[in-house]
XYZ file of N, CA and C in Angstrom:
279
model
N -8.335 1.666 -25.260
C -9.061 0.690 -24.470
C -9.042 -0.698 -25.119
N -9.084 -0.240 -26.291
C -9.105 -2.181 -26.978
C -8.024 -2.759 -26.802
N -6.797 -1.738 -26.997
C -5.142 -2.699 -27.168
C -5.248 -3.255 -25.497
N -5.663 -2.252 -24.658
C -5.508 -2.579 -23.195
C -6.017 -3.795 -23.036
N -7.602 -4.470 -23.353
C -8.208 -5.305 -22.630
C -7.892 -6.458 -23.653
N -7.226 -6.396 -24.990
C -6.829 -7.565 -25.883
C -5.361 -8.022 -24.409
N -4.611 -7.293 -24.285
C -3.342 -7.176 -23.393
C -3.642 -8.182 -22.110
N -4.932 -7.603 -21.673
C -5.252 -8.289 -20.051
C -6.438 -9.291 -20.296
N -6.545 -9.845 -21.037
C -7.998 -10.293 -21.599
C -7.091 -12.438 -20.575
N -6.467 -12.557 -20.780
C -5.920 -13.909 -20.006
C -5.925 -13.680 -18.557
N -5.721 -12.274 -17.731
C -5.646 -12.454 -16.480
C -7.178 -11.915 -16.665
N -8.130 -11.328 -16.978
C -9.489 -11.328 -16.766
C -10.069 -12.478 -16.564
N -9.846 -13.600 -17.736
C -10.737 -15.078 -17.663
C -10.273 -15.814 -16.120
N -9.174 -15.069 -15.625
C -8.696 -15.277 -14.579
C -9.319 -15.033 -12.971
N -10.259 -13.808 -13.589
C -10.970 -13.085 -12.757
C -10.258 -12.137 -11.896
N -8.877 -11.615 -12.795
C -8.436 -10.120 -12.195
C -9.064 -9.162 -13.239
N -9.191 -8.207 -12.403
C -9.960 -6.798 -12.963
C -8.894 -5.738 -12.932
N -9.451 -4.359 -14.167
C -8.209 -3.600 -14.256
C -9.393 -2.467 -14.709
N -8.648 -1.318 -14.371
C -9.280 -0.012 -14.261
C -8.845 0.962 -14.859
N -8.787 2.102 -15.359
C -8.240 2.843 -16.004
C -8.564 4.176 -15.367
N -7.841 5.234 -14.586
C -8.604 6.385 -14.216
C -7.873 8.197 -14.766
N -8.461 8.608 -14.952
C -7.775 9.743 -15.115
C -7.232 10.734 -14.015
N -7.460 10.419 -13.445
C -6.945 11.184 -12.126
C -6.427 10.165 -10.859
N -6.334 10.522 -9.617
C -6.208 9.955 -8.716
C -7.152 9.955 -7.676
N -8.292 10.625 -8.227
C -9.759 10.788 -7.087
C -10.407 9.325 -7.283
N -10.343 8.664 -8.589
C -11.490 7.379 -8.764
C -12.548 7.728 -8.337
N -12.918 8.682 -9.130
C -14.416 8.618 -9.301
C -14.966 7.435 -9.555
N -15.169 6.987 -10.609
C -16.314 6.162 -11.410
C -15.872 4.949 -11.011
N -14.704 4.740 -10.387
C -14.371 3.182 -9.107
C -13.417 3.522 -8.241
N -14.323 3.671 -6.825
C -13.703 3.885 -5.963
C -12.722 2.633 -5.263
N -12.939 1.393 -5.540
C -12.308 0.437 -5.003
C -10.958 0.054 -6.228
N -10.562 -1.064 -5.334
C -9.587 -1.491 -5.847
C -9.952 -2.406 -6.965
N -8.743 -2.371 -7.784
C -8.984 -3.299 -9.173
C -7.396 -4.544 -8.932
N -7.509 -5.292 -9.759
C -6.130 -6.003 -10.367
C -5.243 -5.130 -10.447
N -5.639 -4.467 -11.442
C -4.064 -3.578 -12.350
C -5.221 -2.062 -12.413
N -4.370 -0.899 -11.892
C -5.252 0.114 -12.058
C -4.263 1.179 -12.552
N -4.509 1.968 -13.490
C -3.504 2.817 -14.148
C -4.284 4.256 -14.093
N -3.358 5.166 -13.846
C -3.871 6.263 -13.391
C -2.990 7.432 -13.950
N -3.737 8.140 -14.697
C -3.029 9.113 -15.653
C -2.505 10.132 -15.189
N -1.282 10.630 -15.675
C -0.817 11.939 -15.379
C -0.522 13.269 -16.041
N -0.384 13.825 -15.829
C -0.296 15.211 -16.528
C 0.904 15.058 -17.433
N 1.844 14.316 -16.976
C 3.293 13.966 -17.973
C 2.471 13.002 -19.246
N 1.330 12.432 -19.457
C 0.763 11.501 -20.520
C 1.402 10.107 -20.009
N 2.269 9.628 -18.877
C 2.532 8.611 -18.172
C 1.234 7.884 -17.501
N 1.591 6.390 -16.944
C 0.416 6.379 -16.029
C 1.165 5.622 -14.741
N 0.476 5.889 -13.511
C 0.575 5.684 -12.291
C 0.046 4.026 -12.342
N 0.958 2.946 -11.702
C 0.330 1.721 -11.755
C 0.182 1.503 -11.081
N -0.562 0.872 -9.970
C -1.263 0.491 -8.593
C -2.026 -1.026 -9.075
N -1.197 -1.746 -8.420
C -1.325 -3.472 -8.421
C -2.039 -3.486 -6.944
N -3.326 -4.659 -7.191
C -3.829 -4.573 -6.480
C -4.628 -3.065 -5.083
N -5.016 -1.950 -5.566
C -5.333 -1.065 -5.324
C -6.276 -0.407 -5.912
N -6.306 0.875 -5.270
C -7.123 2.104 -6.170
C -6.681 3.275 -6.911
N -7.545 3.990 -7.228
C -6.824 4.749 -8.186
C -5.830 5.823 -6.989
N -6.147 6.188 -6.125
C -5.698 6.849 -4.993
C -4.396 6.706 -4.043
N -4.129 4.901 -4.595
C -3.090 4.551 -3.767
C -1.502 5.084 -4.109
N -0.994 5.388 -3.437
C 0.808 5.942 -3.942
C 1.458 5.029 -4.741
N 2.061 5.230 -5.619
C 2.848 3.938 -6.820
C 4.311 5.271 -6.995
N 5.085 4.394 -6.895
C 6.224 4.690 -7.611
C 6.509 3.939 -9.019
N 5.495 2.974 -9.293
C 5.787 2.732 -10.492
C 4.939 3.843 -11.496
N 5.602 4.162 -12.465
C 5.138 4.785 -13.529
C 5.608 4.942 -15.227
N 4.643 4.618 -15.990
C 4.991 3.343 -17.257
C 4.434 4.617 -18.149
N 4.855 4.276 -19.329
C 3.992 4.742 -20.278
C 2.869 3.934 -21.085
N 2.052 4.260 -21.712
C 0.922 3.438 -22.257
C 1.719 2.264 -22.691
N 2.546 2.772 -23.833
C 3.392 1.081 -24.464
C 3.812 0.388 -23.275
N 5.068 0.561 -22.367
C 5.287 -0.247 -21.353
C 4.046 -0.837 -20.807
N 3.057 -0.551 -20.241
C 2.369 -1.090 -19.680
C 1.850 -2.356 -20.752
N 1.487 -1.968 -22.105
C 1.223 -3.535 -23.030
C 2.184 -3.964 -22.897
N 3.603 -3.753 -23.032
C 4.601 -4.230 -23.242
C 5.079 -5.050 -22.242
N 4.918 -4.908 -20.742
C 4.611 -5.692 -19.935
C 3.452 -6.683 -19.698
N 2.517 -6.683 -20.340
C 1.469 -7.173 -20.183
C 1.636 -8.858 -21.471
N 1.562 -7.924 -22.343
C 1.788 -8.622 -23.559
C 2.948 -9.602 -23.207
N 4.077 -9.718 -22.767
C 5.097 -10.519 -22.279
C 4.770 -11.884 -21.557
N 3.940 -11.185 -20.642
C 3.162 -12.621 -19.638
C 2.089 -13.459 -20.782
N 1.421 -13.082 -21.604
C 0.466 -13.310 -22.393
C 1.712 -14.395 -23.380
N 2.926 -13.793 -23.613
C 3.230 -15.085 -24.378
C 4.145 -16.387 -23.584
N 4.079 -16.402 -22.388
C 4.696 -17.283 -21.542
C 4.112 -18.812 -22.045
N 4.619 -19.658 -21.967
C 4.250 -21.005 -22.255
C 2.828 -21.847 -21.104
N 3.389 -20.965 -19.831
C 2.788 -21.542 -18.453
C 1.527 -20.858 -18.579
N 0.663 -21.202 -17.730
C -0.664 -20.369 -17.583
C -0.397 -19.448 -16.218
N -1.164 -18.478 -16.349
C -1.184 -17.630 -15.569
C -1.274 -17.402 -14.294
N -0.375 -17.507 -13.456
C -0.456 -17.720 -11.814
C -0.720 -16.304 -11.059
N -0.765 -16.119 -10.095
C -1.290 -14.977 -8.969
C 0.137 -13.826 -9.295
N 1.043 -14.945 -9.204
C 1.869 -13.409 -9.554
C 2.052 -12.378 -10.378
N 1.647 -13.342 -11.704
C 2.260 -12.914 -12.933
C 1.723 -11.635 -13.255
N 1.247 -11.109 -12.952
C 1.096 -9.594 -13.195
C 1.935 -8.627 -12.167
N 1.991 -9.332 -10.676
C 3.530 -8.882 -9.908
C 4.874 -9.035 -10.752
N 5.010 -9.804 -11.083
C 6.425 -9.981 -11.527
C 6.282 -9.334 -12.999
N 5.545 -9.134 -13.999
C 5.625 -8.267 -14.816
C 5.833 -6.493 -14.461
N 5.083 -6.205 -13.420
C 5.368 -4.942 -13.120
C 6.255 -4.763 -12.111
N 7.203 -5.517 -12.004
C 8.164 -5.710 -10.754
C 9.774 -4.743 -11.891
N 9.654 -3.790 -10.392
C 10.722 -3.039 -10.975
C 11.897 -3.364 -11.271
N 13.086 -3.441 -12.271
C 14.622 -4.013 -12.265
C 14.994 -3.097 -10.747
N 16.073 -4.310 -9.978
C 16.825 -3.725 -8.698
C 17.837 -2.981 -9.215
């Protein structure tokens, strides 16, 4: 949890929110977050941009990727625009 919110701590002051769930029921937040990662039985997580923990993702990262994407935008020169957490989790074509 700490590496996570050091990671997203620039799109927070931003006022995007990010969630962490262990399943895909979202219990303990049923709504949508910013960035919501949702664990799997492989130790992967399910990423759902803009969603809930419930929503279908074909993206699926492992803990590092997900800093590793995160952390990337964090060292950009520019400040942080609406996308930049799209285009970090934006799949190679």
């Amino acid at each position: 949890a700490p590496r996570l919110a050091a990671a997203f701590a620039a799109f927070s002051r931003e006022g995007a929110t990010a969630h962490v769930s262990g399943c895909p029921k979202g219990c303990a937040h049923p709504g949508p977050a910013t960035l919501t990662l949702v664990g799997r039985p492989d130790g992967r997580y399910g990423v759902v941009l803009d969603g809930q923990a419930g929503t279908d993702t074909d993206r699926v990262l492992t803990f590092g990727a997900v800093l590793e994407r995160l952390e990337s935008l964090r060292d950009l020169s520019s400040p942080w625009a609406e996308t930049g957490l799209r285009d970090a989790f934006r799949e190679p074509a």
